[in-house]
CSV table of C-alpha atoms and ligand atoms in Angstrom, one decimal:
chain,number,residue,atom,x,y,z
A,1,MET,CA,20.2,24.9,-3.9
A,2,LYS,CA,22.1,22.3,-1.8
A,3,ILE,CA,21.2,19.7,0.7
A,4,THR,CA,22.7,20.7,4.1
A,5,GLU,CA,21.1,18.4,6.6
A,6,VAL,CA,19.0,15.1,6.6
A,7,LYS,CA,17.1,13.9,9.6
A,8,LEU,CA,15.3,10.7,10.5
A,9,ILE,CA,12.2,10.9,12.7
A,10,LEU,CA,11.1,7.5,14.1
A,11,CYS,CA,7.9,7.7,16.1
A,12,SER,CA,4.9,5.6,17.3
A,13,PRO,CA,1.7,7.6,17.5
A,14,SER,CA,-0.4,4.3,17.8
A,15,ARG,CA,1.9,2.6,15.4
A,16,ASN,CA,5.5,3.0,14.1
A,17,PHE,CA,6.4,5.4,11.3
A,18,LEU,CA,9.9,6.4,10.0
A,19,THR,CA,10.0,9.8,8.3
A,20,LEU,CA,13.0,11.3,6.3
A,21,LYS,CA,13.4,15.1,6.3
A,22,ILE,CA,15.8,16.6,3.8
A,23,ILE,CA,16.8,20.2,4.5
A,24,THR,CA,18.4,22.7,2.1
A,25,ASP,CA,20.6,25.7,2.4
A,26,GLN,CA,17.6,27.9,1.4
A,27,GLY,CA,15.5,26.7,4.3
A,28,VAL,CA,13.1,24.6,2.1
A,29,TYR,CA,12.7,21.0,3.3
A,30,GLY,CA,11.1,17.9,2.0
A,31,LEU,CA,9.5,14.9,3.7
A,32,GLY,CA,9.6,11.2,2.7
A,33,ASP,CA,7.9,8.2,4.2
A,34,ALA,CA,10.4,5.5,5.0
A,35,THR,CA,8.2,3.1,6.9
A,36,LEU,CA,8.6,-0.7,6.3
A,37,ASN,CA,6.1,-2.3,8.7
A,38,GLY,CA,8.0,-4.4,11.3
A,39,ARG,CA,11.4,-3.5,9.8
A,40,GLU,CA,11.6,0.3,10.5
A,41,LYS,CA,15.1,0.2,12.0
A,42,ALA,CA,16.6,-1.7,9.1
A,43,VAL,CA,15.6,1.2,6.8
A,44,ALA,CA,16.8,3.7,9.3
A,45,THR,CA,20.2,2.1,9.4
A,46,TYR,CA,20.3,1.9,5.6
A,47,LEU,CA,19.6,5.6,5.3
A,48,GLU,CA,21.9,6.6,8.1
A,49,GLU,CA,24.9,4.6,7.0
A,50,TYR,CA,24.6,4.4,3.2
A,51,CYS,CA,22.5,7.4,2.0
A,52,ILE,CA,22.5,10.4,4.2
A,53,PRO,CA,26.3,11.0,4.1
A,54,CYS,CA,26.1,11.0,0.3
A,55,LEU,CA,23.1,13.3,0.1
A,56,ILE,CA,24.9,16.2,1.9
A,57,GLY,CA,26.0,18.8,-0.7
A,58,LYS,CA,23.9,17.5,-3.6
A,59,ASP,CA,21.5,19.6,-5.6
A,60,PRO,CA,18.0,18.4,-4.6
A,61,PHE,CA,16.6,19.3,-8.1
A,62,GLN,CA,18.5,16.5,-9.7
A,63,ILE,CA,16.0,13.9,-8.8
A,64,GLU,CA,16.6,11.4,-11.7
A,65,ASP,CA,20.4,11.5,-11.1
A,66,ILE,CA,20.0,11.0,-7.3
A,67,TRP,CA,17.6,8.1,-7.9
A,68,HIS,CA,20.2,6.4,-10.1
A,69,TYR,CA,23.0,7.3,-7.8
A,70,PHE,CA,21.4,5.2,-5.0
A,71,TYR,CA,19.8,2.5,-7.2
A,72,VAL,CA,22.6,1.8,-9.7
A,73,GLY,CA,25.5,3.3,-7.8
A,74,ALA,CA,25.1,1.1,-4.7
A,75,TYR,CA,25.8,-2.1,-6.8
A,76,TRP,CA,23.4,-4.2,-4.5
A,77,ARG,CA,20.0,-3.7,-6.1
A,78,ARG,CA,16.3,-4.1,-5.2
A,79,GLY,CA,15.0,-5.4,-1.9
A,80,PRO,CA,12.4,-3.8,0.4
A,81,VAL,CA,14.9,-2.2,2.7
A,82,LYS,CA,17.0,-0.5,0.1
A,83,MET,CA,14.0,0.5,-2.1
A,84,THR,CA,12.1,2.0,0.9
A,85,ALA,CA,15.1,4.1,1.6
A,86,ILE,CA,15.3,5.3,-2.0
A,87,SER,CA,11.5,5.9,-2.1
A,88,ALA,CA,11.8,8.2,1.0
A,89,ILE,CA,14.6,10.2,-0.6
A,90,ASP,CA,12.7,10.5,-3.8
A,91,MET,CA,9.5,11.6,-2.1
A,92,ALA,CA,11.4,14.3,-0.1
A,93,LEU,CA,13.1,15.6,-3.3
A,94,TRP,CA,9.8,16.0,-5.2
A,95,ASP,CA,8.4,17.8,-2.1
A,96,ILE,CA,11.4,20.2,-2.1
A,97,LYS,CA,11.0,20.9,-5.8
A,98,GLY,CA,7.3,21.6,-5.5
A,99,LYS,CA,7.8,23.9,-2.6
A,100,ALA,CA,10.8,25.7,-4.2
A,101,LEU,CA,8.7,26.3,-7.4
A,102,ASN,CA,5.5,27.0,-5.5
A,103,ILE,CA,3.4,24.3,-7.1
A,104,PRO,CA,1.8,21.0,-6.0
A,105,VAL,CA,3.7,17.8,-7.0
A,106,TYR,CA,0.9,16.7,-9.3
A,107,ASN,CA,1.7,19.6,-11.5
A,108,LEU,CA,5.3,18.5,-11.8
A,109,ILE,CA,4.3,15.1,-13.0
A,110,GLY,CA,1.8,15.9,-15.7
A,111,GLY,CA,-1.0,17.9,-14.0
A,112,LYS,CA,-4.5,16.8,-13.1
A,113,SER,CA,-5.9,13.9,-15.2
A,114,ARG,CA,-9.0,14.0,-12.9
A,115,GLN,CA,-10.6,16.1,-10.3
A,116,LYS,CA,-10.9,13.5,-7.5
A,117,ILE,CA,-9.5,10.2,-6.5
A,118,LEU,CA,-11.8,7.1,-6.2
A,119,VAL,CA,-10.9,5.2,-3.0
A,120,TYR,CA,-11.9,1.8,-1.5
A,121,ALA,CA,-12.8,1.4,2.1
A,122,HIS,CA,-12.4,-1.7,4.3
A,123,ALA,CA,-15.3,-3.5,5.8
A,124,GLU,CA,-14.9,-6.6,8.0
A,125,GLY,CA,-17.0,-8.7,10.2
A,126,LYS,CA,-16.7,-11.8,12.4
A,127,ASP,CA,-19.1,-13.7,10.1
A,128,ILE,CA,-21.1,-13.1,6.9
A,129,GLU,CA,-24.0,-11.2,8.5
A,130,GLU,CA,-21.7,-8.8,10.4
A,131,THR,CA,-19.6,-8.2,7.2
A,132,VAL,CA,-22.8,-7.4,5.3
A,133,ASP,CA,-23.8,-4.8,8.0
A,134,ARG,CA,-20.3,-3.3,7.9
A,135,VAL,CA,-20.4,-3.0,4.1
A,136,GLY,CA,-23.8,-1.2,4.6
A,137,ALA,CA,-22.2,1.2,7.0
A,138,LYS,CA,-19.5,2.1,4.5
A,139,ILE,CA,-22.2,2.6,1.8
A,140,ASP,CA,-23.9,5.0,4.2
A,141,GLN,CA,-20.6,6.9,4.4
A,142,GLY,CA,-20.7,7.4,0.7
A,143,PHE,CA,-18.1,4.8,-0.4
A,144,LEU,CA,-18.5,3.5,-3.9
A,145,ALA,CA,-15.9,0.7,-3.5
A,146,ILE,CA,-15.5,-1.6,-0.5
A,147,ARG,CA,-13.1,-4.4,0.3
A,148,ALA,CA,-15.0,-7.1,2.3
A,149,GLN,CA,-13.2,-9.6,4.6
A,150,SER,CA,-14.9,-12.0,6.9
A,151,GLY,CA,-14.1,-14.3,9.8
A,152,ILE,CA,-14.0,-18.0,8.7
A,153,PRO,CA,-16.1,-20.6,10.6
A,154,GLY,CA,-13.7,-22.8,12.5
A,155,LEU,CA,-10.8,-20.4,12.5
A,156,GLU,CA,-10.1,-18.2,15.5
A,157,ASP,CA,-8.4,-15.4,13.6
A,158,THR,CA,-8.5,-14.3,10.0
A,159,TYR,CA,-6.4,-11.7,8.1
A,160,GLY,CA,-8.2,-8.4,7.9
A,161,VAL,CA,-10.7,-9.0,10.7
A,162,SER,CA,-10.1,-7.2,14.0
A,163,ARG,CA,-11.2,-8.3,17.4
A,164,ASN,CA,-13.4,-6.5,19.9
A,165,ASN,CA,-14.3,-3.9,17.3
A,166,ALA,CA,-10.8,-2.4,17.5
A,167,PRO,CA,-9.5,-0.8,14.2
A,168,TYR,CA,-7.6,-3.5,12.3
A,169,GLU,CA,-3.8,-3.2,12.8
A,170,PRO,CA,-1.8,-6.3,12.0
A,171,ALA,CA,1.6,-5.4,13.6
A,172,VAL,CA,1.7,-6.2,17.3
A,173,ARG,CA,4.1,-5.4,20.1
A,174,GLY,CA,6.1,-8.3,21.4
A,175,ASN,CA,7.1,-11.3,19.3
A,176,PRO,CA,5.0,-12.2,16.1
A,177,LYS,CA,1.5,-13.4,16.9
A,178,GLU,CA,0.8,-16.9,15.5
A,179,SER,CA,-2.6,-17.7,13.9
A,180,ILE,CA,-4.0,-20.9,12.5
A,181,TRP,CA,-5.0,-21.1,8.9
A,182,ASP,CA,-7.0,-23.5,6.7
A,183,THR,CA,-7.4,-22.8,3.0
A,184,ASP,CA,-10.2,-25.3,2.5
A,185,LYS,CA,-12.4,-23.5,5.1
A,186,TYR,CA,-11.5,-20.2,3.5
A,187,LEU,CA,-12.4,-21.4,-0.1
A,188,ASN,CA,-15.8,-22.7,1.0
A,189,HIS,CA,-16.7,-19.5,2.8
A,190,ILE,CA,-15.7,-16.6,0.6
A,191,PRO,CA,-18.0,-17.2,-2.4
A,192,ARG,CA,-21.0,-17.3,0.1
A,193,LEU,CA,-20.0,-13.9,1.5
A,194,PHE,CA,-19.9,-12.2,-1.9
A,195,LYS,CA,-23.1,-13.9,-3.2
A,196,ARG,CA,-24.8,-12.5,-0.1
A,197,LEU,CA,-23.4,-9.1,-0.6
A,198,ARG,CA,-24.7,-8.9,-4.1
A,199,GLU,CA,-28.1,-10.1,-3.0
A,200,VAL,CA,-28.3,-7.4,-0.4
A,201,TYR,CA,-26.7,-4.4,-2.2
A,202,GLY,CA,-27.2,-5.2,-5.9
A,203,ASP,CA,-24.7,-4.6,-8.7
A,204,ASP,CA,-23.7,-0.9,-8.4
A,205,ILE,CA,-21.3,-1.0,-5.5
A,206,HIS,CA,-17.7,-2.1,-6.3
A,207,LEU,CA,-16.6,-5.0,-4.2
A,208,LEU,CA,-13.0,-6.1,-3.6
A,209,HIS,CA,-11.4,-8.9,-1.7
A,210,ASP,CA,-7.8,-9.6,-0.4
A,211,ALA,CA,-6.7,-13.3,-0.3
A,212,HIS,CA,-3.4,-12.2,1.2
A,213,HIS,CA,-1.1,-14.5,-0.6
A,214,ARG,CA,-2.6,-17.7,0.7
A,215,CYS,CA,-3.8,-19.8,-2.3
A,216,THR,CA,-1.9,-22.0,-4.7
A,217,PRO,CA,-2.5,-21.2,-8.3
A,218,VAL,CA,-5.2,-23.9,-8.7
A,219,GLU,CA,-6.9,-22.8,-5.5
A,220,ALA,CA,-6.9,-19.2,-6.7
A,221,ALA,CA,-8.3,-20.2,-10.0
A,222,ARG,CA,-11.2,-22.0,-8.3
A,223,LEU,CA,-11.9,-19.0,-6.1
A,224,ALA,CA,-11.6,-16.5,-9.0
A,225,ARG,CA,-14.0,-18.7,-11.0
A,226,GLU,CA,-16.5,-19.1,-8.2
A,227,LEU,CA,-16.5,-15.3,-7.6
A,228,GLU,CA,-17.0,-14.5,-11.3
A,229,SER,CA,-20.8,-14.0,-11.1
A,230,CYS,CA,-20.2,-11.6,-8.2
A,231,HIS,CA,-18.3,-9.2,-10.6
A,232,LEU,CA,-15.5,-8.2,-8.2
A,233,PHE,CA,-13.6,-5.0,-8.8
A,234,TRP,CA,-10.6,-7.1,-8.0
A,235,LEU,CA,-9.3,-10.2,-6.2
A,236,GLU,CA,-6.0,-9.2,-4.5
A,237,ASP,CA,-2.9,-11.2,-3.8
A,238,ALA,CA,-4.6,-14.5,-4.8
A,239,VAL,CA,-1.2,-16.2,-5.0
A,240,ARG,CA,2.1,-15.0,-3.4
A,241,GLY,CA,3.8,-12.7,-5.9
A,242,GLU,CA,7.2,-14.4,-6.3
A,243,LEU,CA,5.6,-16.9,-8.6
A,244,GLN,CA,4.6,-14.7,-11.5
A,245,GLU,CA,4.0,-17.7,-13.8
A,246,GLY,CA,1.4,-19.0,-11.3
A,247,TYR,CA,-1.0,-16.3,-12.5
A,248,ARG,CA,-1.2,-17.9,-16.0
A,249,LEU,CA,-3.3,-20.6,-14.5
A,250,ILE,CA,-5.7,-18.3,-12.7
A,251,ARG,CA,-6.0,-16.1,-15.8
A,252,SER,CA,-6.8,-19.1,-18.1
A,253,HIS,CA,-9.7,-20.1,-15.8
A,254,SER,CA,-11.4,-16.8,-14.9
A,255,THR,CA,-12.2,-13.3,-15.9
A,256,THR,CA,-12.2,-12.0,-12.2
A,257,PRO,CA,-9.8,-8.9,-12.3
A,258,LEU,CA,-6.6,-9.5,-10.4
A,259,ALA,CA,-4.4,-7.1,-8.3
A,260,ILE,CA,-1.0,-7.7,-6.9
A,261,GLY,CA,2.1,-5.8,-5.8
A,262,GLU,CA,1.9,-4.4,-2.2
A,263,VAL,CA,5.1,-6.3,-1.3
A,264,PHE,CA,7.0,-5.6,-4.5
A,265,ASN,CA,9.7,-3.0,-4.9
A,266,THR,CA,10.8,-2.6,-8.5
A,267,ILE,CA,9.6,-3.0,-12.0
A,268,TYR,CA,11.5,-6.4,-12.2
A,269,ASP,CA,8.9,-7.9,-9.8
A,270,LEU,CA,6.2,-7.1,-12.4
A,271,THR,CA,7.6,-7.8,-15.9
A,272,THR,CA,5.9,-11.1,-16.5
A,273,PHE,CA,2.7,-9.9,-14.9
A,274,ILE,CA,2.6,-6.8,-17.2
A,275,THR,CA,3.9,-8.1,-20.5
A,276,GLU,CA,1.7,-11.3,-20.4
A,277,GLN,CA,-1.3,-9.2,-19.1
A,278,LEU,CA,-1.7,-11.6,-16.1
A,279,ILE,CA,-3.0,-8.8,-13.8
A,280,ASP,CA,-5.3,-5.8,-14.0
A,281,TYR,CA,-4.0,-3.6,-11.1
A,282,ILE,CA,-0.6,-2.8,-9.7
A,283,ARG,CA,-0.5,-2.3,-5.9
A,284,MET,CA,3.2,-1.4,-5.4
A,285,PRO,CA,3.1,1.8,-3.4
A,286,ILE,CA,5.2,5.0,-3.6
A,287,VAL,CA,6.9,4.2,-0.3
A,288,HIS,CA,8.2,0.7,-1.2
A,289,GLY,CA,8.3,1.0,-5.0
A,290,GLY,CA,11.2,3.4,-5.6
A,291,GLY,CA,9.2,6.6,-5.1
A,292,LEU,CA,7.4,8.7,-7.7
A,293,THR,CA,10.4,8.5,-10.1
A,294,HIS,CA,10.3,4.7,-10.4
A,295,LEU,CA,6.5,4.4,-10.3
A,296,LEU,CA,6.0,6.8,-13.1
A,297,LYS,CA,8.0,4.4,-15.3
A,298,VAL,CA,6.1,1.4,-14.0
A,299,ALA,CA,2.7,3.2,-14.7
A,300,ALA,CA,3.9,4.1,-18.2
A,301,MET,CA,4.9,0.5,-19.0
A,302,ALA,CA,1.6,-0.8,-17.5
A,303,SER,CA,-0.5,1.6,-19.5
A,304,VAL,CA,0.7,0.0,-22.7
A,305,TYR,CA,-0.8,-3.3,-21.5
A,306,HIS,CA,-4.1,-1.9,-20.2
A,307,ILE,CA,-3.1,-2.3,-16.6
A,308,ARG,CA,-4.0,0.3,-14.0
A,309,THR,CA,-2.8,1.4,-10.6
A,310,GLY,CA,-4.4,0.6,-7.3
A,311,PHE,CA,-1.9,1.6,-4.7
A,312,HIS,CA,-1.6,0.0,-1.3
A,313,GLY,CA,-2.8,2.4,1.4
A,314,ALA,CA,-3.0,0.6,4.7
A,315,THR,CA,-2.4,2.4,7.9
A,316,ASP,CA,1.1,1.2,8.2
A,317,LEU,CA,2.0,3.6,5.3
A,318,SER,CA,2.3,7.1,6.7
A,319,PRO,CA,0.3,10.2,5.7
A,320,VAL,CA,3.4,11.3,3.8
A,321,ASN,CA,3.0,8.3,1.5
A,322,LEU,CA,-0.7,8.8,1.2
A,323,ALA,CA,-0.2,12.4,0.0
A,324,ALA,CA,2.5,11.3,-2.5
A,325,SER,CA,0.1,8.6,-3.8
A,326,LEU,CA,-2.7,11.1,-4.2
A,327,HIS,CA,-0.5,13.4,-6.3
A,328,PHE,CA,0.4,10.4,-8.4
A,329,ASP,CA,-3.3,9.2,-8.6
A,330,LEU,CA,-4.4,12.7,-9.8
A,331,ALA,CA,-1.8,12.8,-12.5
A,332,VAL,CA,-1.4,9.5,-14.3
A,333,ASN,CA,-3.9,8.5,-16.9
A,334,ASN,CA,-4.0,4.8,-16.0
A,335,PHE,CA,-5.0,5.4,-12.4
A,336,GLY,CA,-7.6,2.8,-11.2
A,337,ILE,CA,-8.3,3.2,-7.5
A,338,GLN,CA,-6.6,4.1,-4.2
A,339,GLU,CA,-6.8,2.1,-1.0
A,340,TYR,CA,-7.9,4.3,1.9
A,341,MET,CA,-7.8,3.2,5.6
A,342,PRO,CA,-8.0,6.3,7.7
A,343,HIS,CA,-5.2,6.8,10.3
A,344,GLN,CA,-6.0,7.0,14.0
A,345,PRO,CA,-6.6,10.5,15.3
A,346,LEU,CA,-3.3,10.4,17.2
A,347,VAL,CA,-1.4,10.0,13.9
A,348,HIS,CA,-2.8,13.4,12.8
A,349,GLU,CA,-1.4,15.1,15.9
A,350,VAL,CA,2.0,14.2,14.5
A,351,PHE,CA,1.3,14.6,10.7
A,352,LYS,CA,-0.5,17.6,9.3
A,353,ILE,CA,-2.4,16.6,6.1
A,354,ASN,CA,-3.9,18.4,3.1
A,355,TYR,CA,-6.3,15.7,1.9
A,356,GLU,CA,-9.8,14.9,2.9
A,357,TYR,CA,-12.4,12.2,2.2
A,358,ARG,CA,-15.8,13.2,0.6
A,359,ASP,CA,-18.4,11.2,-1.3
A,360,GLY,CA,-16.4,8.1,-2.1
A,361,HIS,CA,-13.3,10.1,-3.1
A,362,LEU,CA,-10.2,11.7,-1.6
A,363,HIS,CA,-9.5,15.3,-2.5
A,364,ILE,CA,-6.1,17.0,-2.1
A,365,ASP,CA,-5.6,20.7,-2.1
A,366,ASP,CA,-3.0,22.9,-4.0
A,367,THR,CA,-0.4,23.3,-1.2
A,368,PRO,CA,3.0,23.4,-2.9
A,369,GLY,CA,5.0,20.2,-2.7
A,370,LEU,CA,3.4,17.1,-1.2
A,371,GLY,CA,1.4,19.3,1.2
A,372,VAL,CA,2.0,17.3,4.4
A,373,ASP,CA,4.1,18.3,7.4
A,374,ILE,CA,5.4,16.7,10.6
A,375,ASP,CA,5.4,18.1,14.1
A,376,GLU,CA,8.7,16.9,15.5
A,377,GLU,CA,8.0,17.9,19.0
A,378,VAL,CA,4.7,15.9,19.1
A,379,ALA,CA,6.5,13.0,17.4
A,380,LYS,CA,9.1,12.9,20.3
A,381,LYS,CA,6.3,12.2,22.7
A,382,HIS,CA,5.5,8.9,21.0
A,383,PRO,CA,8.8,6.9,20.8
A,384,TYR,CA,9.3,3.8,18.7
A,385,GLN,CA,8.0,0.5,20.1
A,386,ARG,CA,9.1,-2.7,18.6
A,387,ALA,CA,6.3,-4.5,16.8
A,388,TYR,CA,6.1,-7.4,14.3
A,389,LEU,CA,3.6,-8.6,11.7
A,390,PRO,CA,1.9,-11.8,12.6
A,391,MET,CA,2.5,-15.2,11.1
A,392,ASN,CA,0.4,-18.3,10.2
A,393,ARG,CA,0.6,-22.0,10.8
A,394,LYS,CA,-1.6,-24.6,9.2
A,395,MET,CA,-3.9,-26.8,11.5
A,396,ASP,CA,-1.1,-29.3,11.9
A,397,GLY,CA,1.5,-26.7,12.9
A,398,THR,CA,3.3,-26.2,9.5
A,399,VAL,CA,4.4,-22.6,9.0
A,400,PHE,CA,2.3,-21.0,6.3
A,401,HIS,CA,2.1,-17.7,4.4
A,402,TRP,CA,0.5,-14.8,6.3
B,1,GCO,C1,-3.8,-4.3,2.4
B,1,GCO,C2,-2.6,-5.1,3.0
B,1,GCO,C3,-2.3,-4.8,4.4
B,1,GCO,C4,-1.0,-5.5,4.8
B,1,GCO,C5,-0.2,-4.6,5.7
B,1,GCO,C6,1.1,-5.2,6.0
B,1,GCO,O1,-4.3,-4.8,1.4
B,1,GCO,O2,-4.0,-3.2,2.9
B,1,GCO,O3,-2.7,-6.5,2.7
B,1,GCO,O4,-3.3,-5.1,5.3
B,1,GCO,O5,-1.2,-6.7,5.3
B,1,GCO,O6,-0.1,-3.4,5.1
B,1,GCO,O7,2.0,-4.3,6.6
B,2,MG,MG1,-3.4,-6.5,0.6
C-alpha cells in the first residue's frame, strides 16, 4: 500500500478545525485532527511545506518509522506546531491501518481494557448558587464526574464561564479579548464553591476544577490544601507547566490530586512530573502530544509511577481527536478519565461520529479504524475565520497568564 495524496481541510462550523486526510493507492484513507486553537494556519503550513511532500509514496503501515522520520529526521524538535502536525499524520495512519485490516484502532493497541469510558462534564455559573444548580443539571444527565467553574465576585470575566448562557468557547473572532484577573479574589472564592457543592451533593460525585495556569506554587499549595476536605478528583493546571519543579511545593503541602499537560507536546515536558510523582493525571491529548504512537509510550512510562491519563477534550479539539482518544482510553490500563465537552450540532454536520454519551460514560462502536468521517462538501460551506484565544491583565494592567 502506498500514500498517493494528502489533503488539508480547514473549516469553521461554529469554530475552526484543521483536518488531515491521507489517501492511499487502494482507496483507503485516514483522518487526523491537526487543530491548534488560534494557530490553525501555522500547522497547515508546516504540514503543506514540510510533511506532505515527504509522505507521498510511503507505506502507511510503517507508523513507527514515519513518526521518527518527522520527529527525529526534521532536526528541529518538539513545539506545539510541529507536534500537532505529527499527531495528525499519526492518527491518520492508525485510521488507515484499522480500515485496511478491518478492525477498530483500540484492537491494534492492546484491545479493550474496559467496556466504557468515564467522562467528566463541565458545569459553570456566574456565582456559587448558579454553579451549584448547573452541577445539579449535569448530575440529572447522569454524569458521575463534573468540573465546576464559577464567576468570581469583583471580576467581570472568568476562565471557563460563558456569558448570556452561550456555550463556553474561548477563541473569539477579531483580536484577542482582554480580561482582568485577580488571584487573591480567586483564591478566596473557590474553596467556598467546593464546600457548598459537597454540602449540597454529598461525597459520591467526582468534582474537578481547572485553575488554568494562574497560581504561583505557594498560591497553588494554599488552594490545594484548602480544597483537601472537599476531596477533588483533581485540581488542574494549578501552576503553569513550564515550571515542573514548582509542583514539589504543592505536593509537599497537600494530598489534592493534580492534573496537568493540555499544552504539552512531548514526553520531555513531563519527565520531572512523572519520575518525581508530582502529578496524578496527564492531560496531553492525542492531537498535540505526538499522536497515539507517542502517547502510548508516555502512558507506559506513567504507569510505572502510578500516574493515569485524563486527556484534554475541549471543543477546540475535533471529533477526530475525540474518537482517537476514546480508542486510547479503552485500551490502556492506566486510563483515568476523559474530558467531554459536546460539540455544537453544526460540527456534526461536517464530522460523522461513532461515539455516544450514556450514563456518565462515552461508548464507541466497532467501526474499523477510528470510525469518524468528514463531509468535505459541507465543510466547504463553513470557511475558516480568524480567531484568537483571549488574554489576561492584572488589575493594574500587567499582562498575566490566561
Ligand atoms: C480545558 C481547557 C480548555 C482550554 C482550551 C484552549 O481544560 O478544557 O483548559 O478550556 O482553555 O482548550 O484552547
Ligand atoms: Mg484545562
